[in-house]
């Protein structure tokens, strides 16, 4: 099979991160070519400010050296720019007249620094701060000249200014706004930051608009629109960037502020994708590392053919990389009429904390002087957790001991947001690889390897792991004793390699056992059915071919359960059941707590005849499926109208009957708050109220009784049915085999599940996939007239 030709235009962080993901997911699928305008290999542009500040060397910010490209069989052309894309012939043409064809093309041209369009901006001594060459030029200039101005009071400008101070220059920051970082900070935090930087020797000019750069052959000063002047030898323009969309625009690709893409990073032209700072997604253009890496990961999965919900946007957070200053900001930090905030201001210790709320959910955070709570607060904001009034003040109270905060941090909590590295991943790497330094952790896990903002947290976590206080041990849990692969790894390999049977999985993934075991074979059957809806195991086909959806009893006899949707039957159905029971001498007949009639102790030799004479659907009990829906019919504690609840139960059962799930799913529908169907202890429970329908999830009525958690309250039966069917499909797609709903809910979190289902677009996608799978399943049933 011929490898597809994949061309990446741009050798920057976002594009190459996408390539890293692709060669990890499917290393043999593509013949990869990368073009980069700069003469360097892929490096971390975000850490240029730390190079300028003297904390890092240029060599240390290299992400992938040439050996990496060669090892992955990637053709790299540095110092060569793609100048044209022939979208008809699917060919790219470079400034060196080279033509390369592609099957898939990724545009990752990034952004270009904004150079103020003012007289004198082309003079010697005026520079941007974007590339290694810019950094080297600034460092050389600092050896000869002593006065510098940085235009722009944003993150990049302040970090560059700190580097110039470290190089021995006098530095003035020129900012058009009233205070620093006016998008990321409120005025209180900005003034505290300004005071700290002034103590370090930085000077500031606010509400200044530069009119001209003056000087003869090189810069000698700045003139502002108010007539004032500043004498300088070096001007660093850090007033922002703009998406580099020229190539895309000339190629006929649809653009707005940047290249327009959908959730799978597809542009308006087939087989052409875009990722990174040059992209506009759902009206947003991102310039921070975390969202760009998230885009790259989503695009890699799509290109490799792995089903995924795609990229849905990011919650932004920023952290200043200046030694001695702790500053963190995320989300909406400025209050408006619909929001409120809680603040903590410690003037003595120079600590300021602010959390902004809307509808009891965190929408913004500012931390200055102590940022130890940043990960916890950001996680709560991303997951949209509800916070009560009593809990809000406690959010600003730091843990008394650093070690205890590390110990209480969940293993799943993200430490490095840019690269999505959790505490558990770092703990596992340290214990498995014997890591002892932050640099080793960075190389092994990539934590702190992008923006560098999480380095203090990684340092703190490493100290905890190495201390006597740490008793946490990470053990990789394989699917079973037949393989060392985890369940997730097995499923990923099944998708990548297109494996279509349990035996194929066992052979291709080098199982220790030739036939697998009782643990892995059912799991493989389940996952094959999820990946390929048309897949049915031999055992299932046998049952359905013989029309025998039956229960095998301990004594070798069988039990048949005529289908009664919602527990409702009819005189005609009851007469048929009675006649069949008499004809074949079925003596044991029971009405169970699940409101169904069971015909028990049926002999094998009359099964086919009984099924033919009944001529009605039988409830399927094979494997893990959605069980019969229980209702409160027959309960007479109150006189409430039960018809809406019965209608909802019948709708759900007709739709979901026999649907395969990771574990058995029990559903209860109660007409009122008397909860006649025991809905609160079902996997999914519905209770009618005066406001509509309360939907609960994660209950259990087994030995360890567990009450479900309230997922939603909806006004109509139709919306309740939609939420429940979306919930079941989300459970099917994201739960592990044999993982019960309450275990799944504990792992993902109620807020996460709620937000997923309240996303109208995602919910509709789940419902479409559910309908497609049900349609495929019905079309392959041998006895479709009995379903």
XYZ file of C-alpha atoms in Angstrom:
787
model
C 0.000 0.000 0.000
C 1.433 3.381 -1.054
C 2.109 5.826 1.722
C 0.168 9.072 1.446
C 2.222 12.203 0.906
C 1.813 14.654 3.770
C 3.359 18.126 3.446
C 3.664 20.579 6.332
C 4.192 24.254 5.474
C 5.871 25.740 8.527
C 8.412 24.193 10.887
C 7.096 25.883 14.029
C 5.746 24.586 17.306
C 2.112 23.937 16.352
C 2.764 22.232 13.024
C 5.554 19.972 14.212
C 3.579 19.084 17.329
C 0.851 17.818 15.016
C 3.450 15.767 13.106
C 4.734 14.325 16.398
C 1.216 13.129 17.183
C 0.764 11.679 13.680
C 3.979 9.638 13.727
C 3.014 8.361 17.175
C -0.504 7.348 16.147
C 0.389 5.867 12.755
C 4.125 5.939 11.944
C 3.792 4.042 8.658
C 0.900 5.921 7.069
C 2.598 8.987 5.592
C 5.615 10.134 3.652
C 6.203 13.462 5.420
C 7.884 16.601 4.076
C 8.325 19.803 6.109
C 9.273 23.271 4.844
C 10.513 25.977 7.217
C 11.419 29.545 6.251
C 13.922 29.837 9.102
C 17.265 28.066 8.851
C 16.794 26.276 12.173
C 15.187 23.041 13.262
C 12.021 23.209 15.350
C 12.599 25.315 18.473
C 10.559 26.728 21.339
C 9.844 30.332 20.381
C 8.091 30.943 23.715
C 11.360 30.483 25.621
C 13.292 33.138 23.650
C 12.605 35.555 26.495
C 14.336 33.221 28.950
C 17.344 33.110 26.598
C 17.404 36.905 26.593
C 17.161 36.885 30.382
C 20.146 34.524 30.562
C 18.218 31.636 32.160
C 18.379 29.347 29.109
C 20.775 28.757 26.228
C 19.735 28.722 22.571
C 20.648 25.033 22.420
C 18.245 24.249 25.258
C 15.188 25.591 23.443
C 15.551 23.143 20.538
C 12.521 20.845 20.542
C 13.501 18.402 17.776
C 17.035 18.143 16.408
C 17.901 16.863 12.926
C 18.382 13.344 14.249
C 14.705 13.302 15.213
C 13.590 14.215 11.686
C 15.898 11.599 10.178
C 14.804 8.962 12.691
C 11.170 9.533 11.760
C 12.079 9.535 8.030
C 10.835 13.108 7.646
C 12.266 15.242 4.842
C 13.103 18.669 6.272
C 13.861 21.722 4.146
C 14.978 24.657 6.292
C 15.521 28.147 4.917
C 13.030 27.388 2.156
C 9.634 29.055 1.845
C 6.532 27.707 0.118
C 5.338 30.536 -2.139
C 2.480 28.848 -4.003
C -0.056 26.059 -3.556
C -1.568 24.569 -6.704
C -4.777 23.237 -5.178
C -5.885 21.564 -8.424
C -2.695 19.577 -9.051
C -2.072 19.276 -5.284
C 1.468 20.607 -5.519
C 3.430 23.144 -3.439
C 6.124 25.342 -5.032
C 8.962 26.926 -3.032
C 11.126 30.024 -3.475
C 13.893 27.653 -4.612
C 11.695 26.391 -7.503
C 11.161 23.017 -5.866
C 7.805 21.335 -6.518
C 6.421 18.708 -4.131
C 3.089 16.931 -4.572
C 0.810 16.144 -1.648
C -2.199 14.025 -0.726
C -2.731 16.012 2.472
C -1.382 19.486 3.203
C -1.119 21.222 6.578
C -0.589 24.977 6.666
C 1.134 26.121 9.857
C 2.598 29.457 8.816
C 2.096 30.993 12.250
C 2.047 34.751 12.627
C 4.284 37.702 11.833
C 5.245 40.425 14.328
C 3.451 43.725 14.009
C 5.855 46.496 12.998
C 4.403 49.949 13.661
C 3.859 51.745 10.314
C 5.652 54.913 11.405
C 8.543 56.904 9.929
C 11.936 55.504 10.917
C 10.728 51.980 11.699
C 13.181 50.655 9.117
C 16.237 52.202 10.799
C 19.061 50.163 12.219
C 18.472 49.514 15.891
C 14.747 48.837 15.433
C 13.849 45.163 15.802
C 11.017 42.788 16.558
C 11.335 39.921 19.041
C 10.149 36.784 17.297
C 13.060 34.655 16.044
C 16.443 33.352 17.111
C 18.014 35.973 14.808
C 16.071 38.719 16.614
C 17.318 37.424 19.947
C 20.933 37.258 18.783
C 20.714 40.754 17.274
C 19.406 42.214 20.534
C 22.155 40.507 22.548
C 24.835 41.879 20.199
C 23.376 45.398 20.339
C 23.382 45.315 24.152
C 27.161 44.907 24.082
C 27.593 48.340 22.467
C 24.562 50.411 23.512
C 22.885 51.072 26.864
C 19.434 52.645 26.344
C 16.496 50.593 25.103
C 12.777 51.065 24.638
C 10.252 48.249 24.388
C 7.025 49.238 22.639
C 4.227 47.138 24.103
C 3.286 46.395 27.697
C 2.050 42.855 27.101
C 3.618 39.562 28.192
C 6.204 39.454 25.417
C 7.181 43.101 25.915
C 7.695 42.725 29.662
C 9.685 39.504 29.298
C 11.875 41.127 26.633
C 12.363 44.169 28.870
C 13.484 41.953 31.742
C 16.013 40.326 29.407
C 17.371 43.732 28.361
C 17.804 44.674 32.032
C 19.774 41.469 32.544
C 21.967 42.479 29.584
C 22.858 45.692 31.417
C 20.670 48.128 29.506
C 18.442 50.930 30.791
C 14.915 49.953 29.767
C 11.728 51.956 29.269
C 8.482 50.192 28.424
C 6.173 52.275 26.239
C 2.513 51.282 26.492
C -0.513 52.829 24.835
C -2.842 51.676 27.639
C -3.374 52.970 31.164
C -1.754 49.979 32.842
C 0.194 46.785 32.054
C -1.366 43.621 30.670
C -4.733 45.340 30.463
C -6.321 42.272 28.814
C -5.041 39.788 31.379
C -5.060 41.807 34.635
C -7.280 44.183 36.524
C -5.829 47.508 37.656
C -4.915 46.296 41.158
C -2.790 43.384 39.923
C -1.287 45.541 37.173
C -0.170 48.220 39.632
C 1.388 45.570 41.892
C 3.238 44.127 38.908
C 4.395 47.592 37.850
C 5.760 48.311 41.328
C 7.657 45.013 41.380
C 9.181 45.636 37.947
C 10.110 49.218 38.891
C 11.959 47.782 41.890
C 13.918 45.675 39.405
C 14.905 48.817 37.475
C 12.269 48.968 34.724
C 10.718 52.317 33.711
C 7.262 52.848 32.239
C 5.575 55.365 29.955
C 1.784 54.927 29.847
C -0.774 56.289 27.384
C 2.010 56.995 24.926
C 1.562 56.553 21.175
C 4.787 56.456 19.181
C 4.788 58.824 16.212
C 8.312 58.448 14.812
C 11.683 56.774 15.246
C 14.360 59.464 14.898
C 18.058 59.254 14.083
C 20.383 59.344 11.111
C 21.639 55.904 10.078
C 20.365 54.197 13.236
C 17.817 54.969 15.903
C 18.553 57.738 18.382
C 15.145 58.182 19.973
C 11.348 58.137 19.836
C 8.898 60.982 19.383
C 5.366 60.539 20.737
C 2.102 62.038 19.509
C 1.925 64.297 22.565
C 5.221 65.906 21.516
C 7.411 64.285 24.175
C 10.646 62.482 23.317
C 12.704 59.539 24.604
C 16.406 59.040 23.829
C 17.204 55.383 23.043
C 19.743 53.300 21.103
C 17.556 50.225 20.635
C 13.826 49.869 19.959
C 12.154 46.476 20.423
C 8.673 46.357 18.940
C 6.498 43.934 20.916
C 3.122 45.411 20.051
C 1.542 42.181 18.888
C 1.413 39.789 15.935
C -0.949 39.101 13.060
C -1.782 35.724 11.456
C 0.391 34.892 8.450
C -2.327 34.154 5.890
C -0.777 35.474 2.669
C -0.028 32.039 1.186
C -3.522 30.773 2.017
C -5.168 33.892 0.615
C -3.260 33.666 -2.681
C -4.221 29.977 -2.920
C -7.938 30.700 -2.758
C -8.436 29.367 0.762
C -11.198 31.122 2.680
C -9.921 33.541 5.330
C -11.319 36.133 7.712
C -8.920 37.412 10.360
C -7.058 34.135 9.827
C -7.564 30.875 7.916
C -11.084 29.621 8.607
C -11.252 26.006 9.805
C -13.883 23.658 11.239
C -13.561 21.467 14.344
C -11.314 19.062 12.421
C -9.028 21.898 11.275
C -10.179 21.506 7.669
C -9.996 24.591 5.453
C -12.401 25.467 2.651
C -10.362 23.370 0.190
C -10.372 19.579 0.294
C -7.271 17.851 1.709
C -5.856 21.134 3.034
C -5.744 21.718 6.789
C -4.419 24.520 8.954
C -3.205 24.654 12.544
C -1.706 27.171 14.947
C -1.593 30.961 15.047
C -2.646 31.259 11.394
C -6.029 29.663 12.164
C -9.415 31.134 13.044
C -11.717 28.626 14.761
C -15.257 29.528 15.787
C -14.360 33.213 15.637
C -11.234 32.918 17.807
C -7.557 33.240 16.891
C -5.141 31.778 19.454
C -1.551 32.750 20.149
C -0.778 30.672 23.248
C 0.832 27.248 23.279
C -1.888 25.174 24.946
C -4.681 25.752 22.398
C -2.260 25.327 19.479
C -1.117 21.968 20.820
C -4.734 20.943 21.381
C -5.445 21.812 17.747
C -2.469 19.741 16.617
C -3.624 16.742 18.603
C -7.168 16.941 17.203
C -5.893 17.294 13.641
C -3.529 14.338 14.029
C -6.366 12.073 15.140
C -8.526 13.170 12.230
C -5.782 12.665 9.637
C -5.010 9.218 11.089
C -8.665 8.228 10.841
C -9.315 8.003 14.570
C -12.841 8.986 15.575
C -12.797 12.054 17.800
C -15.057 14.989 18.581
C -12.452 17.358 17.145
C -11.229 20.678 18.509
C -13.829 22.741 20.344
C -11.866 25.746 21.533
C -9.749 26.411 24.619
C -9.823 28.222 27.939
C -6.890 30.646 27.876
C -4.448 31.218 30.724
C -1.188 33.146 30.931
C 1.795 33.190 33.237
C 4.611 35.731 33.287
C 8.096 34.271 32.856
C 10.175 36.739 34.883
C 12.386 35.436 37.671
C 11.133 36.391 41.115
C 7.581 37.282 40.028
C 4.621 34.936 40.380
C 1.724 35.982 38.163
C -1.123 33.964 36.690
C -4.238 34.988 34.780
C -7.039 33.047 33.118
C -10.390 33.762 31.548
C -12.488 36.890 32.054
C -10.790 38.978 34.744
C -12.901 42.126 34.438
C -16.311 42.161 36.139
C -19.462 43.145 34.287
C -23.097 43.522 35.451
C -23.645 39.746 35.183
C -20.593 38.702 37.230
C -19.230 39.063 40.761
C -15.812 38.491 42.297
C -14.036 37.574 45.516
C -10.676 39.213 46.228
C -7.861 38.736 48.709
C -5.323 41.571 49.045
C -2.326 41.158 51.359
C -0.378 44.419 51.099
C 2.306 43.297 53.560
C 3.265 40.126 51.692
C 2.411 41.561 48.263
C -0.188 38.890 47.482
C -3.360 39.477 45.476
C -5.946 36.893 44.469
C -9.164 37.423 42.560
C -11.737 34.922 41.330
C -14.585 36.080 39.069
C -17.906 34.174 39.103
C -20.979 34.029 36.921
C -23.937 31.848 37.910
C -21.789 30.250 40.645
C -19.132 29.171 38.144
C -15.582 30.480 37.856
C -15.052 32.494 34.683
C -11.789 34.278 35.552
C -8.771 34.135 37.861
C -5.934 36.542 38.727
C -3.142 35.492 41.079
C -0.158 37.689 42.009
C 2.590 36.872 44.508
C 1.365 33.312 45.142
C 0.165 31.186 42.227
C 0.085 27.805 43.978
C -3.690 27.553 43.453
C -3.551 28.133 39.704
C -3.918 24.502 38.620
C -6.853 23.827 40.930
C -8.713 26.998 39.975
C -8.057 26.581 36.256
C -9.330 22.998 36.414
C -12.515 24.153 38.154
C -12.978 26.848 35.524
C -12.464 24.462 32.595
C -14.865 21.892 34.095
C -17.385 24.646 34.963
C -17.850 23.342 38.491
C -20.624 24.899 40.556
C -19.276 26.722 43.616
C -21.575 27.588 46.517
C -21.330 30.917 48.340
C -19.742 29.214 51.350
C -17.096 27.566 49.167
C -16.102 30.719 47.303
C -14.074 32.332 50.075
C -12.307 29.023 50.748
C -10.998 29.015 47.175
C -8.506 31.737 48.087
C -7.157 29.916 51.129
C -3.882 28.190 50.257
C -2.911 24.853 51.691
C -0.691 25.332 54.752
C 1.962 22.935 53.534
C 3.286 22.616 49.991
C 3.821 18.905 50.426
C 0.251 18.362 51.520
C -1.051 20.194 48.448
C 0.966 17.868 46.220
C -0.248 14.817 48.122
C -3.901 15.862 47.852
C -3.625 16.700 44.151
C -5.490 14.052 42.109
C -3.369 11.987 39.720
C -5.526 13.194 36.832
C -4.933 16.893 37.573
C -3.056 18.678 34.789
C 0.296 20.183 35.809
C 1.471 21.361 32.381
C -1.501 22.822 30.508
C 0.455 23.415 27.281
C 1.284 19.749 26.826
C -1.538 18.225 28.855
C 0.806 16.476 31.314
C -0.879 15.281 34.511
C 0.506 14.659 37.964
C 0.094 10.934 37.342
C 2.143 11.070 34.128
C 5.001 12.856 35.908
C 4.818 10.509 38.886
C 4.932 7.483 36.596
C 7.877 8.878 34.592
C 9.898 9.737 37.707
C 9.350 6.306 39.255
C 9.824 4.340 36.040
C 12.774 6.250 34.576
C 14.484 7.320 37.815
C 14.287 11.034 36.958
C 15.929 13.402 39.443
C 15.891 16.860 37.802
C 13.291 19.151 36.276
C 15.194 19.065 32.966
C 14.937 15.269 32.913
C 11.198 15.508 33.621
C 10.883 18.012 30.768
C 12.698 15.792 28.293
C 10.733 12.704 29.298
C 7.215 14.136 29.675
C 7.447 17.615 28.025
C 6.120 19.174 31.259
C 7.424 22.794 31.448
C 8.860 22.351 27.940
C 6.649 24.890 26.169
C 5.792 28.209 27.840
C 7.745 27.284 30.973
C 5.099 28.746 33.268
C 4.538 25.492 35.151
C 8.221 24.988 35.998
C 7.785 26.011 39.683
C 4.915 23.538 40.028
C 6.927 20.761 38.357
C 9.829 21.551 40.716
C 7.504 21.348 43.724
C 5.955 18.099 42.506
C 9.364 16.516 41.866
C 10.496 17.446 45.384
C 7.353 15.833 46.790
C 7.822 12.632 44.753
C 11.398 12.332 45.994
C 10.432 12.973 49.621
C 9.531 10.426 52.302
C 6.015 11.886 52.349
C 5.215 10.418 48.938
C 3.751 6.923 49.107
C 1.965 6.988 45.735
C 2.973 4.321 43.232
C 1.816 4.261 39.626
C 1.261 0.868 38.058
C 0.238 0.479 34.450
C -2.879 -1.685 34.334
C -2.946 -3.934 31.308
C -6.186 -5.199 29.768
C -5.441 -8.698 31.089
C -2.574 -11.125 31.617
C -2.500 -11.908 27.880
C -0.999 -8.507 27.002
C 1.012 -5.659 28.470
C -1.133 -3.099 26.623
C -3.729 -1.053 28.457
C -7.355 -1.088 27.370
C -6.980 2.335 25.701
C -3.837 1.223 23.862
C -5.545 -1.909 22.556
C -8.527 0.084 21.242
C -6.223 2.619 19.588
C -4.246 -0.147 17.847
C -7.455 -1.829 16.711
C -8.493 1.422 15.013
C -5.087 2.222 13.531
C -4.482 -1.270 12.147
C -8.082 -1.867 11.077
C -8.367 -5.106 13.066
C -11.801 -6.690 12.630
C -11.878 -9.850 14.752
C -10.698 -10.947 18.210
C -8.283 -13.453 16.686
C -6.796 -10.760 14.461
C -6.226 -8.545 17.510
C -4.623 -11.416 19.422
C -2.260 -12.253 16.559
C -1.374 -8.743 15.389
C -0.816 -7.318 18.890
C 1.287 -10.281 20.018
C -0.935 -11.679 22.772
C 0.760 -14.093 25.209
C -2.132 -16.520 24.724
C -3.170 -17.926 21.337
C -6.881 -17.622 22.054
C -7.041 -14.914 24.679
C -8.879 -15.391 27.954
C -12.257 -14.887 29.592
C -11.283 -11.324 30.446
C -10.049 -10.017 27.108
C -12.250 -11.850 24.595
C -15.561 -10.320 25.753
C -13.855 -6.917 25.915
C -12.526 -7.299 22.366
C -15.983 -8.361 21.162
C -17.466 -5.252 22.746
C -14.903 -2.839 21.316
C -15.176 -4.382 17.854
C -18.910 -3.781 18.031
C -18.308 -0.150 19.006
C -15.712 0.480 16.273
C -17.670 -1.433 13.617
C -21.437 -1.234 14.307
C -21.997 -3.937 11.695
C -19.847 -6.376 13.714
C -21.663 -9.133 15.584
C -20.016 -12.000 17.415
C -20.736 -15.556 16.335
C -22.598 -16.201 19.568
C -24.896 -13.225 19.021
C -25.641 -14.201 15.441
C -26.448 -17.707 16.561
C -28.959 -16.449 19.102
C -30.578 -14.070 16.702
C -30.675 -16.531 13.843
C -32.564 -19.016 16.053
C -34.786 -16.272 17.473
C -33.700 -17.335 20.934
C -33.223 -14.249 23.093
C -33.432 -16.452 26.162
C -31.985 -16.982 29.607
C -30.178 -20.253 30.270
C -31.078 -21.556 33.746
C -28.807 -23.522 36.074
C -30.776 -26.716 35.447
C -30.241 -26.495 31.682
C -33.761 -25.297 30.921
C -34.618 -21.859 29.523
C -36.581 -18.723 30.404
C -38.377 -16.604 27.793
C -39.396 -12.998 28.404
C -42.007 -11.604 25.988
C -41.282 -7.949 25.261
C -43.619 -5.566 27.085
C -42.424 -2.042 26.486
C -42.745 -0.005 29.661
C -44.301 -2.985 31.458
C -47.539 -2.540 29.498
C -49.316 -5.526 27.970
C -52.681 -6.245 26.319
C -55.442 -8.827 26.579
C -54.433 -10.272 23.221
C -50.804 -10.671 24.283
C -51.822 -12.252 27.592
C -54.157 -14.716 25.788
C -51.332 -15.707 23.412
C -48.929 -16.267 26.305
C -51.524 -18.329 28.186
C -52.302 -20.511 25.156
C -48.596 -21.184 24.494
C -47.989 -21.995 28.152
C -50.852 -24.486 28.140
C -49.870 -26.033 24.809
C -46.262 -26.705 25.834
C -46.948 -27.373 29.523
C -45.003 -24.368 30.809
C -45.978 -24.518 34.463
C -43.705 -21.905 36.024
C -44.818 -18.414 35.044
C -43.822 -15.378 37.095
C -44.360 -11.612 37.099
C -41.050 -10.142 38.222
C -40.096 -6.960 40.022
C -39.057 -5.602 36.613
C -42.729 -5.770 35.519
C -42.234 -8.523 32.960
C -43.706 -12.010 32.540
C -41.164 -14.843 32.601
C -41.917 -18.252 31.073
C -39.561 -20.529 32.980
C -38.273 -24.121 32.755
C -38.813 -24.339 28.990
C -37.191 -27.403 27.402
C -34.659 -26.877 24.622
C -36.424 -29.135 22.145
C -39.531 -26.899 22.060
C -37.831 -23.490 22.058
C -38.248 -22.865 18.331
C -41.908 -23.942 18.352
C -42.729 -21.750 21.354
C -41.077 -18.736 19.735
C -43.017 -19.332 16.521
C -46.339 -19.684 18.331
C -45.729 -16.615 20.516
C -44.916 -14.603 17.384
C -43.777 -11.623 19.465
C -40.445 -9.967 20.306
C -38.488 -11.392 23.216
C -36.403 -9.290 25.559
C -32.737 -9.827 24.805
C -30.616 -10.603 27.837
C -27.374 -11.613 26.140
C -24.353 -9.589 27.274
C -24.293 -6.084 28.668
C -27.167 -4.056 27.280
C -29.814 -1.513 28.133
C -32.238 -3.482 30.307
C -36.038 -3.287 30.379
C -37.217 0.128 31.534
C -39.004 0.012 34.871
C -42.007 2.280 35.484
C -44.292 3.025 38.425
C -47.291 1.426 36.751
C -49.279 -0.507 39.362
C -48.213 1.866 42.156
C -51.240 3.558 43.728
C -49.697 5.580 46.547
C -50.865 8.732 44.809
C -53.321 9.708 42.091
C -50.802 11.391 39.758
C -51.095 11.090 35.985
C -48.813 8.215 34.971
C -49.412 8.413 31.236
C -46.539 10.861 30.427
C -44.033 8.681 32.316
C -45.295 5.528 30.586
C -45.048 7.242 27.206
C -41.463 8.285 27.966
C -40.562 4.755 29.139
C -41.989 3.159 25.999
C -40.155 5.671 23.804
C -36.836 4.901 25.492
C -37.298 1.138 25.504
C -38.341 0.922 21.860
C -35.330 3.000 20.873
C -32.720 1.432 23.134
C -33.849 -2.172 23.536
C -30.889 -4.561 23.293
C -28.386 -1.743 22.710
C -24.920 -2.954 23.711
C -23.272 -1.020 26.550
C -20.039 -1.359 28.575
C -22.064 -2.767 31.478
C -25.747 -3.466 32.083
C -27.759 -0.239 32.179
C -30.934 -0.104 34.253
C -33.415 2.708 33.676
C -36.334 3.741 35.871
C -39.087 6.259 35.044
C -41.215 7.529 37.947
C -44.290 9.676 37.346
C -43.853 11.810 40.475
C -41.729 12.470 43.535
C -43.031 9.300 45.211
C -40.389 7.581 43.013
C -42.396 4.419 42.438
C -39.837 3.014 39.949
C -36.886 3.458 42.332
C -35.358 5.851 39.805
C -32.710 7.291 42.139
C -30.960 3.927 42.471
C -30.913 3.118 38.754
C -28.063 3.760 36.353
C -30.341 6.345 34.793
C -33.394 7.590 36.646
C -36.179 9.943 35.592
C -38.658 11.519 38.014
C -41.596 13.716 37.034
C -41.966 17.003 38.921
C -44.000 20.153 38.611
C -41.098 21.683 36.664
C -40.706 18.829 34.220
C -38.356 15.845 34.499
C -35.415 15.342 36.836
C -32.736 13.109 35.302
C -30.363 11.212 37.594
C -27.269 9.227 36.644
C -24.883 6.831 38.403
C -27.233 5.116 40.858
C -26.888 1.488 41.944
C -29.279 -0.897 43.698
C -26.777 -3.695 44.238
C -25.137 -4.766 47.500
C -23.648 -1.294 47.861
C -26.695 0.923 47.321
C -25.779 4.236 45.736
C -27.997 7.187 44.924
C -27.702 8.741 41.492
C -26.596 12.338 40.978
C -28.895 14.954 39.488
C -27.762 15.526 35.912
C -30.439 17.877 34.603
C -34.005 19.124 34.882
C -35.819 19.439 31.546
C -39.384 20.611 30.793
C -40.604 18.042 28.233
C -40.557 14.301 27.610
C -38.960 14.862 24.212
C -36.027 16.754 25.705
C -35.689 14.186 28.490
C -35.522 11.379 25.919
C -32.904 13.307 23.924
C -30.708 13.933 26.983
C -30.946 10.284 28.076
C -30.129 8.867 24.647
C -27.208 11.280 24.304
C -26.035 10.267 27.781
C -26.134 6.561 26.933
C -24.205 7.105 23.699
C -21.580 9.216 25.529
C -21.275 6.429 28.120
C -20.856 3.862 25.343
C -18.142 5.903 23.615
C -16.101 6.959 26.650
C -16.479 4.208 29.277
C -14.198 1.197 29.572
C -15.624 -2.282 29.139
C -17.410 -3.416 32.353
C -17.127 0.094 33.812
C -20.417 0.846 35.544
C -22.139 4.184 35.124
C -21.251 5.337 38.637
C -17.579 4.430 38.123
C -17.596 6.219 34.777
C -19.220 9.263 36.375
C -16.650 9.320 39.182
C -13.837 9.176 36.633
C -15.130 11.859 34.266
C -16.957 14.035 36.776
C -20.604 15.076 36.771
C -19.778 18.583 35.537
C -17.863 17.236 32.546
C -20.717 14.918 31.536
C -23.284 17.664 32.065
C -21.343 20.161 29.955
C -20.872 17.600 27.187
C -24.607 16.935 26.982
C -25.566 20.600 27.259
C -23.393 21.347 24.239
C -26.141 21.242 21.612
C -23.757 20.483 18.751
C -22.025 17.641 20.573
C -25.348 16.199 21.738
C -26.670 16.135 18.191
C -23.501 14.376 17.026
C -23.979 11.737 19.735
C -27.602 11.209 18.694
C -26.665 10.921 15.019
C -24.029 8.287 15.815
C -26.518 6.413 17.992
C -29.101 6.387 15.199
C -26.488 5.219 12.685
C -25.430 2.325 14.904
C -29.023 1.283 15.608
C -29.803 1.431 11.894
C -26.800 -0.735 11.022
C -27.652 -3.197 13.762
C -31.261 -3.580 12.635
C -30.194 -4.106 9.041
C -27.997 -7.077 9.919
C -30.320 -8.942 12.242
C -31.330 -12.243 10.764
C -34.639 -12.162 12.617
C -35.317 -8.465 12.221
C -39.083 -9.068 12.437
C -38.596 -10.210 16.019
C -36.776 -7.061 17.147
